[in-house]
Amino acid sequence: MRRRLDRLGDLSLPHYSQFVLAVVLLVAVDLAMQTGSRVEGPRRGAVSVLGFLPAGVLADPVWPAVCRWTLAVAAVLWLLQLLVPLSSWLAVAAFTAAGAFYEENLDYVDHVHHLTHGVLFLHALWYHFYRREIRDALGRGAFWTTPLAPAWLPAGALFLVGTFYTWGGITKLVYSGRAWASGVPMQLWAHLWGREGYFLRDWIVGHRWIARAGQISILTVETFAWLAWFDRRLRIAIGLVLVVGFHLVIEQMFGFLFHGNASGVALVLLPVREGVEGLIARARAKAGPPRRVRLPGGVAGRLRRAVLARTDLLGRFDLEVPG
């Protein structure tokens, strides 16, 4: 155990972590823009960090719009690695506020922001605690060739996903018991809110056993999602069930915005890291040794260094920075 904890500080090249960050930021902006600001039913009390605000402020569409566009600007700055970690925390705060305004104006809790927020928060912690190392690597034009991503970052995301879904399964059992998986709830949901003409919706409404099998499968996988912490094969199996058998099907049938959760699960539980790092390794091997580039002084040299530092994913250039 001690050895595993010690390895959480190990550093690796940042390609996978940056890829996760880019996808999660795009998802966050998309979710914020799609959820918008709407009022659905009577408000039943505070459900977010902004629950203390007056009802008039929470229902005002101006403030959610400000949050959404602040998030968009901060996300671009973060992706360009400008003004970090300020832009990182601004993006997290804006996404938190946008989601809070959305949730406060519903008469139910729509858990489409939570997982994306958690993964985004972890990456903001990375840019905060390693801000000096990141700035130094960018200044040398060596961001992509410097080990900067700590092992605790993907480990934290894995813990988050396992906890998020396990808690969801336990909550269903605590509040609804085994009856939650009887098939009747799924048939009712599909009948009331399912997309007309969608084949799976018709199957579920017409066959109790299909609805029951689906609910039992999801409840089992959610409740035991914590097993993904320990075994890679189980991790992939759980990820596939959650992404394909749960989120994408539910989004297709009901229109719920679960693609954020689906992308988070896929990035963390499926072998995305192996794919990204394998692709980069093969591309670097084909690219050959880096070519030394002497940069001019002045503004032009600094601008070129800034661009190459952020775009030279394969480390093809060894930048010689003027003293």
Short mmCIF file of N, CA and C in Angstrom, two decimals, residues 89-204:
data_model
loop_
_atom_site.label_atom_id
_atom_site.label_comp_id
_atom_site.label_asym_id
_atom_site.label_seq_id
_atom_site.Cartn_x
_atom_site.Cartn_y
_atom_site.Cartn_z
N TRP A 89 -9.22 27.81 -12.84
CA TRP A 89 -10.20 27.95 -11.77
C TRP A 89 -11.41 28.77 -12.21
N LEU A 90 -11.20 29.71 -13.13
CA LEU A 90 -12.32 30.47 -13.66
C LEU A 90 -13.27 29.56 -14.43
N ALA A 91 -12.70 28.63 -15.20
CA ALA A 91 -13.53 27.67 -15.94
C ALA A 91 -14.32 26.79 -14.98
N VAL A 92 -13.67 26.29 -13.93
CA VAL A 92 -14.36 25.45 -12.95
C VAL A 92 -15.47 26.23 -12.26
N ALA A 93 -15.18 27.46 -11.85
CA ALA A 93 -16.18 28.28 -11.16
C ALA A 93 -17.36 28.59 -12.07
N ALA A 94 -17.08 28.92 -13.32
CA ALA A 94 -18.16 29.27 -14.26
C ALA A 94 -19.03 28.05 -14.55
N PHE A 95 -18.41 26.88 -14.71
CA PHE A 95 -19.18 25.66 -14.97
C PHE A 95 -20.01 25.29 -13.74
N THR A 96 -19.43 25.44 -12.57
CA THR A 96 -20.16 25.18 -11.32
C THR A 96 -21.39 26.08 -11.23
N ALA A 97 -21.20 27.36 -11.50
CA ALA A 97 -22.31 28.31 -11.41
C ALA A 97 -23.37 28.05 -12.48
N ALA A 98 -22.94 27.75 -13.70
CA ALA A 98 -23.89 27.47 -14.77
C ALA A 98 -24.75 26.25 -14.42
N GLY A 99 -24.10 25.21 -13.92
CA GLY A 99 -24.85 24.02 -13.51
C GLY A 99 -25.76 24.29 -12.33
N ALA A 100 -25.31 25.13 -11.41
CA ALA A 100 -26.12 25.45 -10.23
C ALA A 100 -27.38 26.22 -10.61
N PHE A 101 -27.23 27.21 -11.50
CA PHE A 101 -28.41 27.95 -11.95
C PHE A 101 -29.41 27.01 -12.62
N TYR A 102 -28.90 26.08 -13.40
CA TYR A 102 -29.77 25.12 -14.08
C TYR A 102 -30.52 24.25 -13.07
N GLU A 103 -29.79 23.68 -12.12
CA GLU A 103 -30.40 22.78 -11.15
C GLU A 103 -31.40 23.50 -10.24
N GLU A 104 -31.09 24.74 -9.89
CA GLU A 104 -31.97 25.47 -8.98
C GLU A 104 -33.32 25.79 -9.60
N ASN A 105 -33.42 25.74 -10.91
CA ASN A 105 -34.67 26.07 -11.58
C ASN A 105 -35.44 24.83 -12.05
N LEU A 106 -35.05 23.66 -11.56
CA LEU A 106 -35.76 22.43 -11.85
C LEU A 106 -36.52 21.96 -10.62
N ASP A 107 -37.54 21.15 -10.84
CA ASP A 107 -38.22 20.55 -9.69
C ASP A 107 -37.75 19.12 -9.46
N TYR A 108 -36.59 18.79 -10.02
CA TYR A 108 -35.92 17.51 -9.82
C TYR A 108 -34.42 17.74 -9.96
N VAL A 109 -33.61 16.77 -9.58
CA VAL A 109 -32.16 16.90 -9.72
C VAL A 109 -31.72 16.18 -10.98
N ASP A 110 -31.12 16.91 -11.89
CA ASP A 110 -30.66 16.36 -13.16
C ASP A 110 -29.15 16.19 -13.08
N HIS A 111 -28.68 14.96 -12.83
CA HIS A 111 -27.26 14.75 -12.55
C HIS A 111 -26.44 14.59 -13.84
N VAL A 112 -26.42 15.66 -14.63
CA VAL A 112 -25.66 15.63 -15.89
C VAL A 112 -24.36 16.42 -15.79
N HIS A 113 -24.19 17.21 -14.73
CA HIS A 113 -23.00 18.04 -14.59
C HIS A 113 -21.95 17.45 -13.64
N HIS A 114 -22.37 16.61 -12.73
CA HIS A 114 -21.54 16.27 -11.58
C HIS A 114 -20.21 15.59 -11.95
N LEU A 115 -20.26 14.58 -12.79
CA LEU A 115 -19.04 13.85 -13.13
C LEU A 115 -18.08 14.72 -13.92
N THR A 116 -18.61 15.47 -14.87
CA THR A 116 -17.77 16.39 -15.66
C THR A 116 -17.12 17.41 -14.75
N HIS A 117 -17.87 17.91 -13.79
CA HIS A 117 -17.33 18.89 -12.85
C HIS A 117 -16.19 18.29 -12.04
N GLY A 118 -16.35 17.06 -11.58
CA GLY A 118 -15.31 16.43 -10.77
C GLY A 118 -14.02 16.24 -11.53
N VAL A 119 -14.11 15.76 -12.77
CA VAL A 119 -12.91 15.55 -13.58
C VAL A 119 -12.25 16.90 -13.90
N LEU A 120 -13.07 17.90 -14.18
CA LEU A 120 -12.54 19.23 -14.46
C LEU A 120 -11.82 19.79 -13.24
N PHE A 121 -12.39 19.60 -12.08
CA PHE A 121 -11.78 20.07 -10.84
C PHE A 121 -10.42 19.42 -10.60
N LEU A 122 -10.32 18.13 -10.86
CA LEU A 122 -9.03 17.43 -10.69
C LEU A 122 -7.97 18.02 -11.61
N HIS A 123 -8.34 18.36 -12.83
CA HIS A 123 -7.35 18.92 -13.76
C HIS A 123 -6.98 20.35 -13.38
N ALA A 124 -7.91 21.06 -12.76
CA ALA A 124 -7.56 22.40 -12.25
C ALA A 124 -6.56 22.27 -11.11
N LEU A 125 -6.72 21.25 -10.27
CA LEU A 125 -5.74 21.00 -9.20
C LEU A 125 -4.36 20.71 -9.81
N TRP A 126 -4.33 19.94 -10.87
CA TRP A 126 -3.06 19.65 -11.55
C TRP A 126 -2.38 20.94 -12.00
N TYR A 127 -3.12 21.79 -12.70
CA TYR A 127 -2.53 23.03 -13.21
C TYR A 127 -2.17 23.98 -12.07
N HIS A 128 -2.85 23.86 -10.96
CA HIS A 128 -2.54 24.73 -9.81
C HIS A 128 -1.24 24.28 -9.12
N PHE A 129 -1.18 23.00 -8.77
CA PHE A 129 -0.02 22.51 -8.01
C PHE A 129 1.24 22.38 -8.86
N TYR A 130 1.10 22.26 -10.15
CA TYR A 130 2.26 22.13 -11.04
C TYR A 130 2.41 23.35 -11.94
N ARG A 131 1.91 24.49 -11.49
CA ARG A 131 1.93 25.68 -12.32
C ARG A 131 3.34 26.13 -12.65
N ARG A 132 4.26 26.02 -11.70
CA ARG A 132 5.63 26.46 -11.97
C ARG A 132 6.30 25.54 -12.97
N GLU A 133 6.12 24.23 -12.80
CA GLU A 133 6.71 23.27 -13.73
C GLU A 133 6.14 23.43 -15.13
N ILE A 134 4.84 23.69 -15.22
CA ILE A 134 4.20 23.86 -16.52
C ILE A 134 4.69 25.13 -17.19
N ARG A 135 4.76 26.21 -16.44
CA ARG A 135 5.26 27.46 -17.02
C ARG A 135 6.71 27.33 -17.47
N ASP A 136 7.52 26.65 -16.66
CA ASP A 136 8.91 26.45 -17.03
C ASP A 136 9.03 25.64 -18.31
N ALA A 137 8.25 24.57 -18.43
CA ALA A 137 8.30 23.73 -19.64
C ALA A 137 7.83 24.50 -20.86
N LEU A 138 6.78 25.30 -20.70
CA LEU A 138 6.31 26.12 -21.81
C LEU A 138 7.36 27.15 -22.21
N GLY A 139 8.03 27.73 -21.21
CA GLY A 139 9.07 28.72 -21.50
C GLY A 139 10.24 28.12 -22.26
N ARG A 140 10.54 26.84 -22.01
CA ARG A 140 11.62 26.17 -22.72
C ARG A 140 11.16 25.53 -24.02
N GLY A 141 9.86 25.60 -24.29
CA GLY A 141 9.33 24.96 -25.48
C GLY A 141 9.34 23.45 -25.37
N ALA A 142 9.23 22.94 -24.15
CA ALA A 142 9.37 21.50 -23.93
C ALA A 142 8.20 20.91 -23.16
N PHE A 143 7.02 21.50 -23.31
CA PHE A 143 5.87 21.00 -22.55
C PHE A 143 5.58 19.54 -22.86
N TRP A 144 5.58 19.18 -24.14
CA TRP A 144 5.18 17.84 -24.55
C TRP A 144 6.26 16.79 -24.35
N THR A 145 7.46 17.22 -24.03
CA THR A 145 8.55 16.25 -23.81
C THR A 145 8.99 16.21 -22.35
N THR A 146 8.29 16.92 -21.49
CA THR A 146 8.63 16.95 -20.07
C THR A 146 7.58 16.17 -19.27
N PRO A 147 7.98 15.23 -18.43
CA PRO A 147 7.01 14.54 -17.56
C PRO A 147 6.37 15.54 -16.59
N LEU A 148 5.09 15.79 -16.78
CA LEU A 148 4.40 16.81 -15.99
C LEU A 148 3.11 16.30 -15.35
N ALA A 149 2.60 15.18 -15.85
CA ALA A 149 1.29 14.70 -15.37
C ALA A 149 1.48 13.73 -14.22
N PRO A 150 1.01 14.07 -13.02
CA PRO A 150 1.19 13.18 -11.86
C PRO A 150 0.26 11.98 -11.94
N ALA A 151 0.71 10.87 -11.35
CA ALA A 151 -0.09 9.64 -11.36
C ALA A 151 -1.38 9.80 -10.58
N TRP A 152 -1.42 10.74 -9.62
CA TRP A 152 -2.65 10.90 -8.84
C TRP A 152 -3.79 11.48 -9.68
N LEU A 153 -3.48 12.05 -10.84
CA LEU A 153 -4.53 12.65 -11.66
C LEU A 153 -5.45 11.58 -12.26
N PRO A 154 -4.94 10.61 -13.04
CA PRO A 154 -5.84 9.54 -13.50
C PRO A 154 -6.35 8.66 -12.37
N ALA A 155 -5.53 8.48 -11.31
CA ALA A 155 -5.99 7.68 -10.17
C ALA A 155 -7.16 8.37 -9.48
N GLY A 156 -7.08 9.68 -9.34
CA GLY A 156 -8.19 10.43 -8.74
C GLY A 156 -9.45 10.36 -9.58
N ALA A 157 -9.29 10.43 -10.90
CA ALA A 157 -10.45 10.32 -11.79
C ALA A 157 -11.08 8.94 -11.69
N LEU A 158 -10.24 7.90 -11.59
CA LEU A 158 -10.76 6.54 -11.44
C LEU A 158 -11.52 6.39 -10.12
N PHE A 159 -10.98 6.93 -9.05
CA PHE A 159 -11.67 6.89 -7.75
C PHE A 159 -12.99 7.64 -7.83
N LEU A 160 -12.99 8.78 -8.51
CA LEU A 160 -14.20 9.59 -8.64
C LEU A 160 -15.29 8.83 -9.37
N VAL A 161 -14.95 8.21 -10.50
CA VAL A 161 -15.95 7.48 -11.29
C VAL A 161 -16.51 6.31 -10.49
N GLY A 162 -15.62 5.54 -9.85
CA GLY A 162 -16.07 4.41 -9.05
C GLY A 162 -16.99 4.83 -7.92
N THR A 163 -16.64 5.91 -7.23
CA THR A 163 -17.45 6.40 -6.12
C THR A 163 -18.79 6.95 -6.61
N PHE A 164 -18.76 7.69 -7.69
CA PHE A 164 -19.97 8.33 -8.24
C PHE A 164 -21.03 7.28 -8.57
N TYR A 165 -20.63 6.23 -9.27
CA TYR A 165 -21.63 5.24 -9.69
C TYR A 165 -22.00 4.28 -8.56
N THR A 166 -21.03 3.93 -7.73
CA THR A 166 -21.36 3.07 -6.59
C THR A 166 -22.37 3.77 -5.67
N TRP A 167 -22.17 5.05 -5.44
CA TRP A 167 -23.11 5.80 -4.61
C TRP A 167 -24.49 5.86 -5.26
N GLY A 168 -24.52 5.96 -6.58
CA GLY A 168 -25.79 5.96 -7.28
C GLY A 168 -26.54 4.65 -7.08
N GLY A 169 -25.81 3.52 -7.17
CA GLY A 169 -26.44 2.23 -6.96
C GLY A 169 -26.93 2.04 -5.54
N ILE A 170 -26.09 2.42 -4.57
CA ILE A 170 -26.47 2.30 -3.16
C ILE A 170 -27.68 3.16 -2.85
N THR A 171 -27.72 4.37 -3.39
CA THR A 171 -28.85 5.27 -3.15
C THR A 171 -30.15 4.67 -3.66
N LYS A 172 -30.10 4.06 -4.83
CA LYS A 172 -31.31 3.41 -5.37
C LYS A 172 -31.79 2.31 -4.43
N LEU A 173 -30.86 1.53 -3.92
CA LEU A 173 -31.25 0.43 -3.03
C LEU A 173 -31.79 0.95 -1.70
N VAL A 174 -31.17 2.00 -1.17
CA VAL A 174 -31.60 2.54 0.12
C VAL A 174 -33.00 3.13 0.05
N TYR A 175 -33.25 3.90 -1.00
CA TYR A 175 -34.53 4.63 -1.07
C TYR A 175 -35.65 3.85 -1.75
N SER A 176 -35.30 2.92 -2.64
CA SER A 176 -36.34 2.20 -3.37
C SER A 176 -36.29 0.70 -3.14
N GLY A 177 -35.19 0.20 -2.62
CA GLY A 177 -35.07 -1.24 -2.41
C GLY A 177 -34.94 -2.00 -3.72
N ARG A 178 -35.08 -3.31 -3.63
CA ARG A 178 -34.94 -4.15 -4.82
C ARG A 178 -36.05 -3.90 -5.83
N ALA A 179 -37.16 -3.30 -5.37
CA ALA A 179 -38.27 -3.02 -6.28
C ALA A 179 -37.86 -2.06 -7.40
N TRP A 180 -36.79 -1.29 -7.16
CA TRP A 180 -36.33 -0.37 -8.22
C TRP A 180 -36.04 -1.14 -9.50
N ALA A 181 -35.56 -2.37 -9.37
CA ALA A 181 -35.17 -3.16 -10.55
C ALA A 181 -36.26 -4.14 -10.99
N SER A 182 -37.52 -3.89 -10.63
CA SER A 182 -38.60 -4.82 -10.98
C SER A 182 -38.98 -4.76 -12.45
N GLY A 183 -38.55 -3.70 -13.13
CA GLY A 183 -38.93 -3.52 -14.53
C GLY A 183 -40.08 -2.57 -14.71
N VAL A 184 -40.94 -2.46 -13.70
CA VAL A 184 -42.10 -1.57 -13.78
C VAL A 184 -41.68 -0.10 -13.91
N PRO A 185 -40.72 0.38 -13.07
CA PRO A 185 -40.31 1.78 -13.22
C PRO A 185 -39.81 2.10 -14.63
N MET A 186 -39.00 1.21 -15.21
CA MET A 186 -38.47 1.46 -16.55
C MET A 186 -39.59 1.49 -17.58
N GLN A 187 -40.58 0.61 -17.43
CA GLN A 187 -41.70 0.62 -18.36
C GLN A 187 -42.49 1.92 -18.27
N LEU A 188 -42.69 2.40 -17.04
CA LEU A 188 -43.42 3.66 -16.85
C LEU A 188 -42.64 4.83 -17.45
N TRP A 189 -41.33 4.88 -17.16
CA TRP A 189 -40.52 5.97 -17.71
C TRP A 189 -40.53 5.95 -19.23
N ALA A 190 -40.38 4.76 -19.79
CA ALA A 190 -40.34 4.65 -21.25
C ALA A 190 -41.69 5.05 -21.86
N HIS A 191 -42.78 4.65 -21.20
CA HIS A 191 -44.11 4.98 -21.72
C HIS A 191 -44.38 6.48 -21.64
N LEU A 192 -43.99 7.10 -20.53
CA LEU A 192 -44.30 8.51 -20.32
C LEU A 192 -43.36 9.44 -21.08
N TRP A 193 -42.06 9.12 -21.07
CA TRP A 193 -41.08 10.09 -21.58
C TRP A 193 -40.19 9.55 -22.70
N GLY A 194 -40.35 8.28 -23.06
CA GLY A 194 -39.52 7.72 -24.11
C GLY A 194 -39.84 8.30 -25.48
N ARG A 195 -38.84 8.30 -26.34
CA ARG A 195 -39.01 8.84 -27.69
C ARG A 195 -39.91 7.94 -28.52
N GLU A 196 -40.98 8.50 -29.03
CA GLU A 196 -41.93 7.73 -29.82
C GLU A 196 -41.24 7.14 -31.05
N GLY A 197 -41.50 5.86 -31.29
CA GLY A 197 -40.93 5.21 -32.47
C GLY A 197 -39.58 4.60 -32.26
N TYR A 198 -38.94 4.87 -31.11
CA TYR A 198 -37.63 4.29 -30.85
C TYR A 198 -37.82 2.82 -30.48
N PHE A 199 -37.13 1.92 -31.19
CA PHE A 199 -37.40 0.49 -31.06
C PHE A 199 -37.23 -0.01 -29.62
N LEU A 200 -36.20 0.47 -28.91
CA LEU A 200 -35.96 -0.02 -27.57
C LEU A 200 -37.08 0.42 -26.62
N ARG A 201 -37.60 1.60 -26.85
CA ARG A 201 -38.71 2.08 -26.03
C ARG A 201 -39.91 1.16 -26.20
N ASP A 202 -40.20 0.75 -27.44
CA ASP A 202 -41.33 -0.14 -27.69
C ASP A 202 -41.10 -1.52 -27.07
N TRP A 203 -39.87 -2.02 -27.16
CA TRP A 203 -39.55 -3.32 -26.55
C TRP A 203 -39.77 -3.28 -25.04
N ILE A 204 -39.28 -2.21 -24.41
CA ILE A 204 -39.38 -2.11 -22.95
C ILE A 204 -40.84 -2.02 -22.51
#
